[in-house]
mmCIF file of C-alpha atoms and ligand atoms in Angstrom:
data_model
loop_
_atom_site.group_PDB
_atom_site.id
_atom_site.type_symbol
_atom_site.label_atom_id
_atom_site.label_comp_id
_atom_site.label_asym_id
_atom_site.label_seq_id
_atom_site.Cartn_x
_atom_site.Cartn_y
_atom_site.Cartn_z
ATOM 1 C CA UNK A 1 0.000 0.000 0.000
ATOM 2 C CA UNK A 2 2.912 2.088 0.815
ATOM 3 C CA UNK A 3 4.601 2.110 -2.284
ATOM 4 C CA UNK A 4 1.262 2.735 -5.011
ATOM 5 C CA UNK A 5 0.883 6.030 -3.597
ATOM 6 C CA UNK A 6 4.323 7.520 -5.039
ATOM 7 C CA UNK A 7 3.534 5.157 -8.230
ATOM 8 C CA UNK A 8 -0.217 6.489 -8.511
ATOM 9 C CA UNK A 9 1.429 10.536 -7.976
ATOM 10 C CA UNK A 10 3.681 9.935 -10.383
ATOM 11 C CA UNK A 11 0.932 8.728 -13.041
ATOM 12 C CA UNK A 12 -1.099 11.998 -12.190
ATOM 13 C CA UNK A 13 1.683 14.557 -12.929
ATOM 14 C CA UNK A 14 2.579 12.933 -16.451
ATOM 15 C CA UNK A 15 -1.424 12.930 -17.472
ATOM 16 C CA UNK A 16 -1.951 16.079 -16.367
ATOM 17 C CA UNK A 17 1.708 17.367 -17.734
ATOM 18 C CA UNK A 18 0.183 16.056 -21.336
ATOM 19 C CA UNK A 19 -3.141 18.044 -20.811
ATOM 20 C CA UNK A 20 -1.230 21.221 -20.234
ATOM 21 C CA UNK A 21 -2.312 23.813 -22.961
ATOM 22 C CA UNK A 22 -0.053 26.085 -24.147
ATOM 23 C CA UNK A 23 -2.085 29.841 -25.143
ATOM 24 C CA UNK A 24 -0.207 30.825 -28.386
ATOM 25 C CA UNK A 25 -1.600 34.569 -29.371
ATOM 26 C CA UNK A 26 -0.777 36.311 -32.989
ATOM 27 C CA UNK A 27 -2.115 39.877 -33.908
ATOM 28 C CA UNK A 28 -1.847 40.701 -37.694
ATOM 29 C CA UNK A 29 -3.951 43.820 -39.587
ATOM 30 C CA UNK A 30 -5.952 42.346 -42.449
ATOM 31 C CA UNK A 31 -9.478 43.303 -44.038
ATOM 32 C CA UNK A 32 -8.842 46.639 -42.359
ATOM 33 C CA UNK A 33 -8.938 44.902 -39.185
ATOM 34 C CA UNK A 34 -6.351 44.776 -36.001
ATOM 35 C CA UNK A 35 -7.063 40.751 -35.267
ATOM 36 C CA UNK A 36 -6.245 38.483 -32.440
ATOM 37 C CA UNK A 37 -6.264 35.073 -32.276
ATOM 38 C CA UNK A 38 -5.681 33.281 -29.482
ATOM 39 C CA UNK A 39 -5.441 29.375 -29.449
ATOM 40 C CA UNK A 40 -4.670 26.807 -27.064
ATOM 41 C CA UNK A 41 -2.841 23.640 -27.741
ATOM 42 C CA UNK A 42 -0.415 21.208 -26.939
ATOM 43 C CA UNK A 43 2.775 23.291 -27.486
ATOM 44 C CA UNK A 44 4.041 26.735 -28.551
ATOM 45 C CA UNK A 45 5.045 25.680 -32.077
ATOM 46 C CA UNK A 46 1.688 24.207 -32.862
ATOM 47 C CA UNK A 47 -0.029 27.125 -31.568
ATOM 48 C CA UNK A 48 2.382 28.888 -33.881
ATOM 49 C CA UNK A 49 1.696 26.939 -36.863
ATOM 50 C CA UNK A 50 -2.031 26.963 -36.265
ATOM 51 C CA UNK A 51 -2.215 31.254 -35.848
ATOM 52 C CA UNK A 52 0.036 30.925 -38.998
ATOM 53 C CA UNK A 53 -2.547 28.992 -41.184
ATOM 54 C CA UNK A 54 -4.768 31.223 -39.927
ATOM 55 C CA UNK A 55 -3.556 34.521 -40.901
ATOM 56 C CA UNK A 56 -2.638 32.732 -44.283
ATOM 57 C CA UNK A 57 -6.300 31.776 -45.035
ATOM 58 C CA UNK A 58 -7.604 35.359 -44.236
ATOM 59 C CA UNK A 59 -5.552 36.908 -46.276
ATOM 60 C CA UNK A 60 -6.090 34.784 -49.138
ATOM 61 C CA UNK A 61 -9.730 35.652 -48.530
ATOM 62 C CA UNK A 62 -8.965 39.329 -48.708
ATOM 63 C CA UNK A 63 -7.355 38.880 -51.554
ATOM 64 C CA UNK A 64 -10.976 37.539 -53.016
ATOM 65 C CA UNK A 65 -13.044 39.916 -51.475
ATOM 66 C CA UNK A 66 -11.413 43.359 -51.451
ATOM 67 C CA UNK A 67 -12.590 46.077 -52.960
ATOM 68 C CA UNK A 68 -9.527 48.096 -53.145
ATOM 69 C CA UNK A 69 -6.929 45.237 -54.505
ATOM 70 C CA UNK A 70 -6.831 45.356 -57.956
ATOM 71 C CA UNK A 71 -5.742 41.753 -57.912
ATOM 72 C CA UNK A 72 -9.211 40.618 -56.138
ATOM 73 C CA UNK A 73 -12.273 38.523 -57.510
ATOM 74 C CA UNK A 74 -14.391 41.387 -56.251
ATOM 75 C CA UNK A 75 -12.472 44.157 -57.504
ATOM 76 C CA UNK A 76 -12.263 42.505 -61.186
ATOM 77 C CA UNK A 77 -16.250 42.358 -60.805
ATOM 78 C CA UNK A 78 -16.986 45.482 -60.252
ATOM 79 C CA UNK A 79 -14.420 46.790 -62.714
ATOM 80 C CA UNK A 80 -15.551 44.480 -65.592
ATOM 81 C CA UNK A 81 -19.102 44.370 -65.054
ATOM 82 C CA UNK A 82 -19.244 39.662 -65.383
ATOM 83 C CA UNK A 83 -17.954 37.532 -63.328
ATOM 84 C CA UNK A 84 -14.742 35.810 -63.918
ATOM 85 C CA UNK A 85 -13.951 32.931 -66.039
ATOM 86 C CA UNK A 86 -12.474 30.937 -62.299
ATOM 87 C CA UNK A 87 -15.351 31.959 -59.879
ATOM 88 C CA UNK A 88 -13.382 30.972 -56.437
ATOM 89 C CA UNK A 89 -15.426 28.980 -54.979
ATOM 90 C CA UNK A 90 -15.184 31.034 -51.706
ATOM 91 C CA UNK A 91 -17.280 33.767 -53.590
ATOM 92 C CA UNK A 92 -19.589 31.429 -54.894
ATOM 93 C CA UNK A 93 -20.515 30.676 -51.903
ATOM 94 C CA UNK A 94 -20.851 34.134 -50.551
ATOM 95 C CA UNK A 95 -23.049 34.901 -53.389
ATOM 96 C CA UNK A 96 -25.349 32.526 -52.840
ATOM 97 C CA UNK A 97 -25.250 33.236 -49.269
ATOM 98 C CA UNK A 98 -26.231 36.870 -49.367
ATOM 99 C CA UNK A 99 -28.479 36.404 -51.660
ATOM 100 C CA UNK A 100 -30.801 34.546 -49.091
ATOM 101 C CA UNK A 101 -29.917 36.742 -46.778
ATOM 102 C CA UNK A 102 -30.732 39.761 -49.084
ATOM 103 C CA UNK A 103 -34.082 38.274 -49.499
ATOM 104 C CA UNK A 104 -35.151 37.148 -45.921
ATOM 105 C CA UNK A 105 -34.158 40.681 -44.620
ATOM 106 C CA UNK A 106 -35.720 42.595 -47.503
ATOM 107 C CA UNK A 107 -33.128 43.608 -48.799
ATOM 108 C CA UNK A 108 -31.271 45.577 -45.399
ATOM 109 C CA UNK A 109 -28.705 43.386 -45.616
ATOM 110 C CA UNK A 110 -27.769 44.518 -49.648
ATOM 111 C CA UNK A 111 -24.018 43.977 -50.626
ATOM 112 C CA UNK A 112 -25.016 45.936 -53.507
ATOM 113 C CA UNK A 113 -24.589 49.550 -52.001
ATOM 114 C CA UNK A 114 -21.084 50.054 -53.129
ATOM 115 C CA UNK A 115 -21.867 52.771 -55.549
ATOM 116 C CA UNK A 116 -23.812 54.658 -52.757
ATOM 117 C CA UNK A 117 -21.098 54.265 -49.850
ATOM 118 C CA UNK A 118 -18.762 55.388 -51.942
ATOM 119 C CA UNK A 119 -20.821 58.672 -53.292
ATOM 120 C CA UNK A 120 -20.465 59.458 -49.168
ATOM 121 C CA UNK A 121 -17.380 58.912 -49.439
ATOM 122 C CA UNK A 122 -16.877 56.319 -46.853
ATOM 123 C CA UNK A 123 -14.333 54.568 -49.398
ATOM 124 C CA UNK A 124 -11.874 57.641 -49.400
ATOM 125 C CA UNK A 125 -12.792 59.527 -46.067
ATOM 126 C CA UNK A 126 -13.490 62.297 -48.086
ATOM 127 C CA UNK A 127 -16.723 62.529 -46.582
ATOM 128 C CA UNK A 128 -20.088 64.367 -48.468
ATOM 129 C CA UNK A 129 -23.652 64.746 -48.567
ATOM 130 C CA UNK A 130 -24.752 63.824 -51.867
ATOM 131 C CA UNK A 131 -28.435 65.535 -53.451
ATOM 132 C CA UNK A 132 -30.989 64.043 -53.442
ATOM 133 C CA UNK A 133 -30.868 63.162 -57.287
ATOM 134 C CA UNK A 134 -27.736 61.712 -57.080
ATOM 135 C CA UNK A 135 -28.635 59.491 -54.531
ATOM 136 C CA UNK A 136 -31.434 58.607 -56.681
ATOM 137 C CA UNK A 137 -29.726 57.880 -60.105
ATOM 138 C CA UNK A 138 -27.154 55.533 -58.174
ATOM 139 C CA UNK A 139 -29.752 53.379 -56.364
ATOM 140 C CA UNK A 140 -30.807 52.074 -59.494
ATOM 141 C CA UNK A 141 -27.672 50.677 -59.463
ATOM 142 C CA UNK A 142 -28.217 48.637 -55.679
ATOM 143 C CA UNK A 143 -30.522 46.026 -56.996
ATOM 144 C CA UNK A 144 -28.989 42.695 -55.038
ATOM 145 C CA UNK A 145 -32.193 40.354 -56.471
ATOM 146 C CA UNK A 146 -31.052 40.970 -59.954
ATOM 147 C CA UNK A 147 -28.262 38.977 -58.875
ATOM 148 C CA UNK A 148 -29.895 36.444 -56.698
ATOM 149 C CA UNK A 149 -31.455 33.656 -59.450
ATOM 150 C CA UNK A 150 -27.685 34.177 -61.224
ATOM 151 C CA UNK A 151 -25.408 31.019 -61.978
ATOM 152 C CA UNK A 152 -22.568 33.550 -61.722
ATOM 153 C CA UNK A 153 -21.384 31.838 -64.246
ATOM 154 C CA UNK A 154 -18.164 32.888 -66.205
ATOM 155 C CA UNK A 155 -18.333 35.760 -67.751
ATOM 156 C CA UNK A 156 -22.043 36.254 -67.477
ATOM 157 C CA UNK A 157 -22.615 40.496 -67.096
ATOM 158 C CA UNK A 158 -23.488 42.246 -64.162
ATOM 159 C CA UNK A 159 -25.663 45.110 -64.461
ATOM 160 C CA UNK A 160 -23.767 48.531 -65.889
ATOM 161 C CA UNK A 161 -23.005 50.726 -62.660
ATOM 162 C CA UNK A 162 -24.020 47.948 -59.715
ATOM 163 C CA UNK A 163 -20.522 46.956 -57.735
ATOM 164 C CA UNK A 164 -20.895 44.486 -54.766
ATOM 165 C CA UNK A 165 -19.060 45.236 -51.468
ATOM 166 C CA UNK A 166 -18.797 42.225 -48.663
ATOM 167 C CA UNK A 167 -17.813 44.466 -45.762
ATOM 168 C CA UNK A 168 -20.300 43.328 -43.508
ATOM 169 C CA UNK A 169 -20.275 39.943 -44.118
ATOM 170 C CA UNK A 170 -16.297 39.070 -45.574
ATOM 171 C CA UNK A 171 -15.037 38.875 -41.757
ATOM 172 C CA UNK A 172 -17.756 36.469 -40.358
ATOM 173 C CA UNK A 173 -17.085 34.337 -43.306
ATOM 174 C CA UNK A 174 -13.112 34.239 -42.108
ATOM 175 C CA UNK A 175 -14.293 33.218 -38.929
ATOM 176 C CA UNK A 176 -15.852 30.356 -39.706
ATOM 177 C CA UNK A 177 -13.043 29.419 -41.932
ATOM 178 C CA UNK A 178 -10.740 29.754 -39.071
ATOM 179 C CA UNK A 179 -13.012 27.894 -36.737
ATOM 180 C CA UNK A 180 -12.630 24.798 -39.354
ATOM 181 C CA UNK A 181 -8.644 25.395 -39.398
ATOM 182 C CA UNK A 182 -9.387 25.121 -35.608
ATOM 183 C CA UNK A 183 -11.100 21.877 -35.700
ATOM 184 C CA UNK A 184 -8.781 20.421 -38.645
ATOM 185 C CA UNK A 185 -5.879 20.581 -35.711
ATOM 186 C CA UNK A 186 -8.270 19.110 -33.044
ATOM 187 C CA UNK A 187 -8.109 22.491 -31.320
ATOM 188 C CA UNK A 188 -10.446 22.434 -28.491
ATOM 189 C CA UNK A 189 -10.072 26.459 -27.149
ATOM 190 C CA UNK A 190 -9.580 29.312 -28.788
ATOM 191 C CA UNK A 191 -10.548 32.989 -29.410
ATOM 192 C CA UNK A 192 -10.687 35.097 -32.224
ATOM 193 C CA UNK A 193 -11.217 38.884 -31.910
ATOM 194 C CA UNK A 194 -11.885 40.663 -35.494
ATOM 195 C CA UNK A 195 -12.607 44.229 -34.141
ATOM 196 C CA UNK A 196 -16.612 44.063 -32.888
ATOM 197 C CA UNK A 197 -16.708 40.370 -34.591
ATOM 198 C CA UNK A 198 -15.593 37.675 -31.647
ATOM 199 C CA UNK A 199 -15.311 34.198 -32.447
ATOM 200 C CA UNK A 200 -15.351 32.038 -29.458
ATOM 201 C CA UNK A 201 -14.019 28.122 -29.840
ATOM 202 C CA UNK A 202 -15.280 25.816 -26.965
ATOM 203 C CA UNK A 203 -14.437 26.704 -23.919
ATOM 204 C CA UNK A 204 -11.661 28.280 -21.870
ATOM 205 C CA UNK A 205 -9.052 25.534 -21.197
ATOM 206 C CA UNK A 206 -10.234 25.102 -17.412
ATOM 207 C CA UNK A 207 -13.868 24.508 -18.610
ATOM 208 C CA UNK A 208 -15.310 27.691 -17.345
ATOM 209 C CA UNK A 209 -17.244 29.893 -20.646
ATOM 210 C CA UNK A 210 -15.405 32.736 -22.255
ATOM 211 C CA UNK A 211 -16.865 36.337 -21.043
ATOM 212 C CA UNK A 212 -16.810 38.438 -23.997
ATOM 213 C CA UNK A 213 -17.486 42.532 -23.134
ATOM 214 C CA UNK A 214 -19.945 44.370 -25.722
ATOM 215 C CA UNK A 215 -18.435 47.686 -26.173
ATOM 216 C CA UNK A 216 -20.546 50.560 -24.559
ATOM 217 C CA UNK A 217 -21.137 52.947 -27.281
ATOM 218 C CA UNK A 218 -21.674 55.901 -25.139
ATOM 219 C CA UNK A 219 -18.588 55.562 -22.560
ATOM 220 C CA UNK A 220 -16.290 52.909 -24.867
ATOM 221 C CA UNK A 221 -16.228 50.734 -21.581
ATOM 222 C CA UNK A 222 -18.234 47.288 -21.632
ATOM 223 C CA UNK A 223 -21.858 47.835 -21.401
ATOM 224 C CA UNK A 224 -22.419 43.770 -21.029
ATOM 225 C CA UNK A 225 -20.687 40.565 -20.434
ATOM 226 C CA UNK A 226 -21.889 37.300 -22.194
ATOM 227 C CA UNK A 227 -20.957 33.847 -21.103
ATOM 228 C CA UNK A 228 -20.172 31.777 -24.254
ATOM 229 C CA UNK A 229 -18.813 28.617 -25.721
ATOM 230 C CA UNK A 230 -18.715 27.693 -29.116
ATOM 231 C CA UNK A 231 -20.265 31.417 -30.390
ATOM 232 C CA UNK A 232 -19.771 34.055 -32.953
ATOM 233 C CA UNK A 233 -20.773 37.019 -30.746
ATOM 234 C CA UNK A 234 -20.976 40.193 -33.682
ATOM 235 C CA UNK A 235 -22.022 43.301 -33.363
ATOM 236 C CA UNK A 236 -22.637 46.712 -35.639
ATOM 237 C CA UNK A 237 -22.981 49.842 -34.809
ATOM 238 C CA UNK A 238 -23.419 53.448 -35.787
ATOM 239 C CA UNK A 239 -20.763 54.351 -33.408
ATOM 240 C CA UNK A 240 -18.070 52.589 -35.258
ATOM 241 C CA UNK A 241 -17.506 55.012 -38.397
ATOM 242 C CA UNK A 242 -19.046 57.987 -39.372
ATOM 243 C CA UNK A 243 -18.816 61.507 -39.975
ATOM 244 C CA UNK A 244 -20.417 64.752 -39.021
ATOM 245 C CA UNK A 245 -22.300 67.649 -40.798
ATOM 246 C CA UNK A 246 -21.273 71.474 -39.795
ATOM 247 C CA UNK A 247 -24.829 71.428 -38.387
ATOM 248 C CA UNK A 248 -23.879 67.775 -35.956
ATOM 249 C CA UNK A 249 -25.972 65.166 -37.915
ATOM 250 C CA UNK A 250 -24.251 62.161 -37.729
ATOM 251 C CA UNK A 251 -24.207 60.186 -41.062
ATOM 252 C CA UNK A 252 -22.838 56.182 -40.313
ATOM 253 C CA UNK A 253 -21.221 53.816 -42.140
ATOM 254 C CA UNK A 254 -24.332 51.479 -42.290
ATOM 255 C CA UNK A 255 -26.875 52.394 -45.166
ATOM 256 C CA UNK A 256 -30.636 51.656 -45.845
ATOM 257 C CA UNK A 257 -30.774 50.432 -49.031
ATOM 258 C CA UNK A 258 -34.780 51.908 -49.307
ATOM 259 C CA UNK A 259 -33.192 54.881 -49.067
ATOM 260 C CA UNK A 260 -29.736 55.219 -50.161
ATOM 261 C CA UNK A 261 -28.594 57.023 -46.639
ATOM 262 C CA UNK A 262 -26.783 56.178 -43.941
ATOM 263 C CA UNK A 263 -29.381 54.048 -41.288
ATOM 264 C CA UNK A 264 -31.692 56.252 -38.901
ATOM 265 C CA UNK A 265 -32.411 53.268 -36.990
ATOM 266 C CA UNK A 266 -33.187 53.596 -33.452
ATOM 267 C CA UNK A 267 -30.241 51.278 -32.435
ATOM 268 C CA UNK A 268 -27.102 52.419 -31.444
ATOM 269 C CA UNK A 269 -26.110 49.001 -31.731
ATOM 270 C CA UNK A 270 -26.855 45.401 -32.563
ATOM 271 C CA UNK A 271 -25.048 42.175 -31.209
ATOM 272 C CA UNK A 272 -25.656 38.896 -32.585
ATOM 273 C CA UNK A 273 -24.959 35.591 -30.839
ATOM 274 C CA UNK A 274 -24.824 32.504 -32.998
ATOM 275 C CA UNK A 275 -22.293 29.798 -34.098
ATOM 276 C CA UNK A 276 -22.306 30.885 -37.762
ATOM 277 C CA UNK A 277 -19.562 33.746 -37.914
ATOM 278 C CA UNK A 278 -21.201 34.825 -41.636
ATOM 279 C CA UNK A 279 -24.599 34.592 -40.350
ATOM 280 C CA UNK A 280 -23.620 36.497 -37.368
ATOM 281 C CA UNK A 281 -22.158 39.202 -39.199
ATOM 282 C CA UNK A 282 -24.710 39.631 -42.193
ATOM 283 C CA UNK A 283 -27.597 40.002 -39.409
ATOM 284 C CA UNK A 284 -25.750 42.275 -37.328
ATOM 285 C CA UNK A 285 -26.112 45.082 -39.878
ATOM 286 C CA UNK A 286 -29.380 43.573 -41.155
ATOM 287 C CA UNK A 287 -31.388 44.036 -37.904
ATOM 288 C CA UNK A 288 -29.600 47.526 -36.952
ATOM 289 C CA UNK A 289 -31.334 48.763 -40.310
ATOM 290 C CA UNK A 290 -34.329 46.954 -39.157
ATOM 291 C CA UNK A 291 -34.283 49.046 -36.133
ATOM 292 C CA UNK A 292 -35.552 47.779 -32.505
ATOM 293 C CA UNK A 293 -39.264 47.383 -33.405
ATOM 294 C CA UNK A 294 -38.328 44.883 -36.840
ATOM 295 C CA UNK A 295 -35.758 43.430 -35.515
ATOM 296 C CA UNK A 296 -37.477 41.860 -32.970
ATOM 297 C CA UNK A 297 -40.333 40.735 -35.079
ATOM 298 C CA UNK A 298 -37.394 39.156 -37.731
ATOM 299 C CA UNK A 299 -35.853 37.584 -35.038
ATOM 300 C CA UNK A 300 -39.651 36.094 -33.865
ATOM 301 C CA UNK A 301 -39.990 35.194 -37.029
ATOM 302 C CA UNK A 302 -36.978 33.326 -38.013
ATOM 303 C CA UNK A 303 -37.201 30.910 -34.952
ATOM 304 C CA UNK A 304 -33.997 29.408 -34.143
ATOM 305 C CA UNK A 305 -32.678 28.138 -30.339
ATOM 306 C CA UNK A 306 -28.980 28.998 -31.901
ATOM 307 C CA UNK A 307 -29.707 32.640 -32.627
ATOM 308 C CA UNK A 308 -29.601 35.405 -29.539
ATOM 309 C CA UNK A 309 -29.391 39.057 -29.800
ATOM 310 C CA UNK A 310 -28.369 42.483 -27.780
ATOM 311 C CA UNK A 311 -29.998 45.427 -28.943
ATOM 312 C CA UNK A 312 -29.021 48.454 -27.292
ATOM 313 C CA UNK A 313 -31.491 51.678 -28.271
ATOM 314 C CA UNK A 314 -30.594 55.226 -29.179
ATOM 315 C CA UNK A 315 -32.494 55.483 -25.747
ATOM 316 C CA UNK A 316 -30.072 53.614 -23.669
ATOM 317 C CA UNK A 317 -32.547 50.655 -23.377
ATOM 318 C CA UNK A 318 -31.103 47.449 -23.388
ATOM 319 C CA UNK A 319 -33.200 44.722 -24.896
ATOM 320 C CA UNK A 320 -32.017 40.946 -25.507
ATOM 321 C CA UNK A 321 -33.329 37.403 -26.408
ATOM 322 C CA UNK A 322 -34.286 34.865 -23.375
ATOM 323 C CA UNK A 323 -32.269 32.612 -24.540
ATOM 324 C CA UNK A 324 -28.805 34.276 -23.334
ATOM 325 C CA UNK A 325 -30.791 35.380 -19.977
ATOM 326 C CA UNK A 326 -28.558 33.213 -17.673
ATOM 327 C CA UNK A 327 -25.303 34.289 -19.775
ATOM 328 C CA UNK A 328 -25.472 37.764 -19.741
ATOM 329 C CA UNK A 329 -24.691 41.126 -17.200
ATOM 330 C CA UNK A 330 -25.245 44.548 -17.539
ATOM 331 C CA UNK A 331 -22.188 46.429 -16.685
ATOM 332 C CA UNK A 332 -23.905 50.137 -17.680
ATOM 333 C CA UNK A 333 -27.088 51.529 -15.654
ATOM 334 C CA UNK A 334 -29.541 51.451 -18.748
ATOM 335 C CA UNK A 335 -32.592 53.428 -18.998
ATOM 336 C CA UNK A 336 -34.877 50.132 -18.774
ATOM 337 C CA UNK A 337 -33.643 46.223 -19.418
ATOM 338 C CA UNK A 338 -36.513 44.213 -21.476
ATOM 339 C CA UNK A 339 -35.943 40.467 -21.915
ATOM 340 C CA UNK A 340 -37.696 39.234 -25.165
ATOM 341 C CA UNK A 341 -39.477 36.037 -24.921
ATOM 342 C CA UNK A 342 -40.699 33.925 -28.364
HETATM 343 P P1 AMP B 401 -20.750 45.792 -40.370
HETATM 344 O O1 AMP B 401 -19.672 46.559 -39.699
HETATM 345 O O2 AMP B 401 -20.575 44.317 -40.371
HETATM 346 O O3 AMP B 401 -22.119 46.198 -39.916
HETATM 347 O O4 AMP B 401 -20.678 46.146 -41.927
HETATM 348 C C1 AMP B 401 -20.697 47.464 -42.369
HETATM 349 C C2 AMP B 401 -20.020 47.543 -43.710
HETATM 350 O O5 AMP B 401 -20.804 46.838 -44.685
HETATM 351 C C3 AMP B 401 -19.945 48.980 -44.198
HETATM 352 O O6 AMP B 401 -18.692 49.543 -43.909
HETATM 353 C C4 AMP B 401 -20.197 48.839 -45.689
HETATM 354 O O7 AMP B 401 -19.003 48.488 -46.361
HETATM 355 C C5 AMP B 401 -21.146 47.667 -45.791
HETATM 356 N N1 AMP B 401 -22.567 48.006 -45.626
HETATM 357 C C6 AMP B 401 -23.130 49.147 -45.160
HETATM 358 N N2 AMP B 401 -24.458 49.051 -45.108
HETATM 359 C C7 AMP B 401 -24.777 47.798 -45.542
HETATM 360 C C8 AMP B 401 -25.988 47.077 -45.710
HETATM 361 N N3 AMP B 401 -27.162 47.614 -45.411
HETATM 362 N N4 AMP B 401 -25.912 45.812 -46.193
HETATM 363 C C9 AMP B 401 -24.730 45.252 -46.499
HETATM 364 N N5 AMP B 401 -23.551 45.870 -46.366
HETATM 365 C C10 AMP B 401 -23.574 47.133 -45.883
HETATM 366 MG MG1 MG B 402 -21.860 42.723 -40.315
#
């Protein structure tokens, strides 16, 4: 008896020596983004490799979905009016993906609105209020559904003046193309942090969920913490990038595509919690269009135990789906907290 205990100890340290997770963390700018990932595996040089693969794989993305790179899939779009003779299949896919989410939002999600962003000037920072019949001419331009019973096939033509930007979907999509880099090298914790899009892998190596802070748009603090495992937690919002008139109207980078302006929505921001990065990302800027009373009624009506939201109001209300009740705290005294039930 006297001798198993030293034998049995010895057993314990080497098991729990091999469960040891190393946290490997890279930063690298791409998609106009500062990003973090953070991984956890069985040694540094894994971890290393892993970040690496990662990194590689977004910017190989960027390089399909920029609209700036001359090189890009997008860019030669937009520039040539058909799609390419090798449609990556990457793009294909986003296609096709917007263009159900184009339709089930009514068009508020629209990656169409390039010519109109740009007329703002939100492409150069050389920021202007278009008239009113300019804005009107180039919405002609915006029309997604044109797009959405298309083959995409090779160099089938666009329609003259439309140009697709997928800013508020392209980083979601590189989430969930990490996440199956992630899964590929049996990585069982990790975190990635794409400015306001976090991408949360399992959970934190000692079991306990990751607490992810939703930026307070009115102090720059966290307003909330949400408990998570496995989540894309996204959010939009006006606050992020916009510009100012000499009389203080604030004009955002998020546009209504009924009306070819930056959104007047209600919300000052929209957070939404789902596995899907792309999903996550797309809705985010779908339902702040939507504003607080439409959003809610899309979310009703799209029933899904795997899709949460965090609306906070121009108000200061803070409204949010039951189904994160138990995972979420408010760190900000709100004007009034409203839990939304089904
Ligand atoms: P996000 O930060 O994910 O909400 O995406 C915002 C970015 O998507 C903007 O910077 C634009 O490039 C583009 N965008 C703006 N409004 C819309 C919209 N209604 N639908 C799709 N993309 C949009
Ligand atoms: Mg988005």
């Amino acid at each position: 008896m006297k001798k198993t205990f030293p034998a049995l100890f010895i057993v314990l340290v080497i098991v729990l020596a091999s469960c040891k997770q190393t946290k490997t963390t890279e930063s690298f700018t791409a998609m106009n983004t500062f990003m973090t990932v953070s991984v956890y595996s069985s040694s540094t040089k894994k971890g290393q490799s892993v970040c690496a693969d990662i990194q590689n794989r977004i910017e190989e993305l960027e390089n399909i979905l920029s609209t700036t790179l001359p090189t890009s899939d997008v860019y030669y779009i937009n520039h040539n009016k058909k799609f390419p003779e090798k449609l990556k299949p990457e793009l294909l896919e986003i296609l096709k993906f917007s263009s159900i989410i184009y339709t089930k939002t009514d068009s508020a999600f629209n990656p169409a609105l390039f010519p109109v962003i740009r007329e703002w000037g939100f492409t150069t920072e050389n920021y202007k209020v278009p008239s009113n019949q300019r804005i009107k001419e180039l919405l002609l331009y915006t029309d997604y559904s044109a797009l959405c019973d298309s083959e995409y096939a090779a160099g089938v033509p666009i329609n003259e003046g439309m140009e697709l930007d997928f800013g508020a979907v392209g980083k979601g999509y590189a989430a969930d193309e990490a996440v199956k880099i992630l899964q590929e090298n049996d990585i069982k914790s990790a975190l990635l942090d794409f400015g306001g899009n976090i991408q949360t892998i399992g959970r934190k190596p000692d079991g306990s969920l990751w607490r992810v802070g939703i930026k307070n748009p009115w102090t720059g603090n966290a307003a909330c913490a949400l408990n998570v495992e496995s989540k894309a937690v996204v959010t939009s919002g006006g606050y992020e990038r916009f510009f100012e008139d000499e009389n203080g109207n604030r004009y955002i980078h998020i546009f209504d595509s009924k009306t070819g302006r930056p959104s007047e929505s209600d919300l000052e921001s929209v957070t939404i919690i789902t596995s899907s990065g792309k999903y996550a990302d797309c809705l985010s800027t779908a339902l702040f269009v939507m504003g607080k009373t439409a959003a809610i009624e899309w979310w009703k009506a799209n029933p899904d135990p795997d899709f949460d939201y965090i609306l906070f109001t121009k108000n200061r209300e803070l409204i949010y789906s039951a189904g994160i009740k138990d995972f979420i705290e408010p760190l900000y005294q709100f004007t009034s907290v409203e839990i939304v039930q089904r």
